[in-house]
């Protein structure tokens, strides 16, 4: 078989995306081409190799054994290309273009803001757009290069890289509120308190998760005030308006100076840490690795494997 030409690389990339997505439609959207054009590319590749790579029906697509082995080898090769791009020395104008990131407010406060000066100093001519919102988004459809989510909420078809260790969630209240209303001794006592309910990105109210593992319980707490923003919840709790359920790290300052205290500490809950996620190892933005490494270093995590 004659060696592959550079002009044939798009067909190889298209095949790899179809295998990862297990869908011609989803792969075509990611590539920005029609499903018909993608089908022609796969057929052209199969004819070139003289081997059937995919089993296709009207409802599903799956690689043949030969296709699966071929996809694994391609993935390793594309990873090498991605690593080479991330290690480029030229970080000046035009090398990286624009990086668009979608992140929740807690990740902005805890992870991105602290490393932003170093990141922008490293890449002074790159355009960096950060959209801070708590709603779930379709990254590809809305034009983002990457996003940050809790690890257990990252879509299965995305690449995810840990940015933090698992995170602790706690119930907090002000000493004034607790002196007036009493300190809960067990989870059931929360039903007699005013709680600052947590509004999720999909506009549903979060049931507080208390404890860990098999002992975890979920409680739909009472309260007339529902808030989607962590800092607003912390401020309201510190003002004595009720009990709040927050990431402990976000309330560290208020806990240290005594404006808040942890309630039911034995029922704190450990949840998934933050992860950076993006559609593809080989198509991720070349500046993204720099941002990930800066965050991981600040969080005490080891560098990514090369």
mmCIF file of N, CA, C and O in Angstrom, residues 102-104 107 111 134-139 147-155 158 160-161 163-164 272-277:
data_model
loop_
_atom_site.group_PDB
_atom_site.id
_atom_site.type_symbol
_atom_site.label_atom_id
_atom_site.label_comp_id
_atom_site.label_asym_id
_atom_site.label_seq_id
_atom_site.Cartn_x
_atom_site.Cartn_y
_atom_site.Cartn_z
ATOM 1 N N UNK A 102 -16.079 28.405 28.979
ATOM 2 C CA UNK A 102 -17.351 28.536 29.700
ATOM 3 C C UNK A 102 -17.187 27.881 31.067
ATOM 4 O O UNK A 102 -16.861 26.688 31.144
ATOM 5 N N UNK A 103 -17.409 28.633 32.148
ATOM 6 C CA UNK A 103 -17.149 28.096 33.481
ATOM 7 C C UNK A 103 -18.202 28.570 34.476
ATOM 8 O O UNK A 103 -18.795 29.634 34.307
ATOM 9 N N UNK A 104 -18.449 27.787 35.530
ATOM 10 C CA UNK A 104 -19.354 28.243 36.585
ATOM 11 C C UNK A 104 -18.661 29.260 37.492
ATOM 12 O O UNK A 104 -17.427 29.367 37.512
ATOM 13 N N UNK A 107 -15.860 28.035 39.928
ATOM 14 C CA UNK A 107 -14.591 27.728 39.270
ATOM 15 C C UNK A 107 -13.869 29.012 38.878
ATOM 16 O O UNK A 107 -12.631 29.074 38.919
ATOM 17 N N UNK A 111 -10.446 28.967 40.704
ATOM 18 C CA UNK A 111 -9.431 28.395 39.834
ATOM 19 C C UNK A 111 -8.882 29.350 38.785
ATOM 20 O O UNK A 111 -7.661 29.453 38.616
ATOM 21 N N UNK A 134 -23.739 29.478 35.324
ATOM 22 C CA UNK A 134 -23.919 28.186 35.982
ATOM 23 C C UNK A 134 -24.800 27.219 35.200
ATOM 24 O O UNK A 134 -24.929 26.059 35.593
ATOM 25 N N UNK A 135 -25.388 27.669 34.106
ATOM 26 C CA UNK A 135 -26.247 26.773 33.341
ATOM 27 C C UNK A 135 -25.409 25.803 32.506
ATOM 28 O O UNK A 135 -24.314 26.148 32.051
ATOM 29 N N UNK A 136 -25.885 24.588 32.278
ATOM 30 C CA UNK A 136 -25.173 23.666 31.386
ATOM 31 C C UNK A 136 -25.288 24.146 29.948
ATOM 32 O O UNK A 136 -26.334 24.644 29.535
ATOM 33 N N UNK A 137 -24.201 24.015 29.188
ATOM 34 C CA UNK A 137 -24.208 24.492 27.814
ATOM 35 C C UNK A 137 -23.767 23.378 26.871
ATOM 36 O O UNK A 137 -23.096 22.430 27.271
ATOM 37 N N UNK A 138 -24.164 23.509 25.606
ATOM 38 C CA UNK A 138 -23.648 22.654 24.545
ATOM 39 C C UNK A 138 -22.415 23.364 24.008
ATOM 40 O O UNK A 138 -22.505 24.309 23.240
ATOM 41 N N UNK A 139 -21.245 22.898 24.425
ATOM 42 C CA UNK A 139 -20.006 23.594 24.122
ATOM 43 C C UNK A 139 -19.784 23.779 22.627
ATOM 44 O O UNK A 139 -19.438 24.869 22.157
ATOM 45 N N UNK A 147 -14.516 23.994 28.753
ATOM 46 C CA UNK A 147 -15.328 24.437 29.883
ATOM 47 C C UNK A 147 -14.840 23.772 31.150
ATOM 48 O O UNK A 147 -13.968 22.901 31.135
ATOM 49 N N UNK A 148 -15.402 24.197 32.261
ATOM 50 C CA UNK A 148 -15.111 23.585 33.558
ATOM 51 C C UNK A 148 -16.431 23.141 34.173
ATOM 52 O O UNK A 148 -17.409 23.891 34.167
ATOM 53 N N UNK A 149 -16.439 21.907 34.669
ATOM 54 C CA UNK A 149 -17.606 21.370 35.382
ATOM 55 C C UNK A 149 -17.117 20.457 36.481
ATOM 56 O O UNK A 149 -15.958 20.035 36.501
ATOM 57 N N UNK A 150 -18.041 20.126 37.404
ATOM 58 C CA UNK A 150 -17.735 19.062 38.354
ATOM 59 C C UNK A 150 -17.592 17.760 37.573
ATOM 60 O O UNK A 150 -18.319 17.510 36.612
ATOM 61 N N UNK A 151 -16.630 16.936 37.993
ATOM 62 C CA UNK A 151 -16.281 15.758 37.215
ATOM 63 C C UNK A 151 -17.422 14.827 36.912
ATOM 64 O O UNK A 151 -17.478 14.216 35.841
ATOM 65 N N UNK A 152 -18.376 14.704 37.838
ATOM 66 C CA UNK A 152 -19.476 13.767 37.621
ATOM 67 C C UNK A 152 -20.574 14.331 36.728
ATOM 68 O O UNK A 152 -21.574 13.663 36.473
ATOM 69 N N UNK A 153 -20.391 15.568 36.222
ATOM 70 C CA UNK A 153 -21.386 16.149 35.308
ATOM 71 C C UNK A 153 -20.827 16.358 33.903
ATOM 72 O O UNK A 153 -21.532 16.883 33.040
ATOM 73 N N UNK A 154 -19.578 15.955 33.660
ATOM 74 C CA UNK A 154 -18.990 16.113 32.332
ATOM 75 C C UNK A 154 -19.614 15.097 31.380
ATOM 76 O O UNK A 154 -19.688 13.905 31.695
ATOM 77 N N UNK A 155 -20.087 15.520 30.200
ATOM 78 C CA UNK A 155 -20.666 14.574 29.241
ATOM 79 C C UNK A 155 -19.674 13.467 28.886
ATOM 80 O O UNK A 155 -18.468 13.688 28.796
ATOM 81 N N UNK A 158 -16.870 13.692 26.130
ATOM 82 C CA UNK A 158 -15.863 14.735 26.241
ATOM 83 C C UNK A 158 -14.593 14.209 26.921
ATOM 84 O O UNK A 158 -14.646 13.272 27.715
ATOM 85 N N UNK A 160 -11.921 14.824 29.760
ATOM 86 C CA UNK A 160 -11.961 15.527 31.039
ATOM 87 C C UNK A 160 -10.608 15.415 31.732
ATOM 88 O O UNK A 160 -10.008 14.338 31.777
ATOM 89 N N UNK A 161 -10.127 16.535 32.272
ATOM 90 C CA UNK A 161 -8.854 16.580 32.986
ATOM 91 C C UNK A 161 -9.110 17.184 34.366
ATOM 92 O O UNK A 161 -9.654 18.293 34.472
ATOM 93 N N UNK A 163 -8.819 19.197 37.682
ATOM 94 C CA UNK A 163 -8.182 20.448 38.083
ATOM 95 C C UNK A 163 -8.017 20.550 39.588
ATOM 96 O O UNK A 163 -7.193 21.341 40.071
ATOM 97 N N UNK A 164 -8.802 19.796 40.345
ATOM 98 C CA UNK A 164 -8.736 19.827 41.801
ATOM 99 C C UNK A 164 -8.907 18.417 42.356
ATOM 100 O O UNK A 164 -9.347 17.508 41.646
ATOM 101 N N UNK A 272 -17.333 15.395 43.653
ATOM 102 C CA UNK A 272 -16.345 15.414 42.577
ATOM 103 C C UNK A 272 -15.689 16.785 42.470
ATOM 104 O O UNK A 272 -16.317 17.822 42.685
ATOM 105 N N UNK A 273 -14.396 16.772 42.161
ATOM 106 C CA UNK A 273 -13.681 18.015 41.953
ATOM 107 C C UNK A 273 -13.976 18.614 40.593
ATOM 108 O O UNK A 273 -14.660 18.021 39.753
ATOM 109 N N UNK A 274 -13.437 19.810 40.370
ATOM 110 C CA UNK A 274 -13.605 20.467 39.079
ATOM 111 C C UNK A 274 -12.722 19.799 38.030
ATOM 112 O O UNK A 274 -11.594 19.380 38.307
ATOM 113 N N UNK A 275 -13.257 19.724 36.795
ATOM 114 C CA UNK A 275 -12.514 19.189 35.657
ATOM 115 C C UNK A 275 -12.619 20.164 34.488
ATOM 116 O O UNK A 275 -13.675 20.775 34.268
ATOM 117 N N UNK A 276 -11.525 20.305 33.771
ATOM 118 C CA UNK A 276 -11.586 20.973 32.473
ATOM 119 C C UNK A 276 -12.054 19.927 31.461
ATOM 120 O O UNK A 276 -11.594 18.780 31.483
ATOM 121 N N UNK A 277 -12.962 20.301 30.575
ATOM 122 C CA UNK A 277 -13.422 19.343 29.570
ATOM 123 C C UNK A 277 -13.477 20.012 28.204
ATOM 124 O O UNK A 277 -13.651 21.224 28.090
#
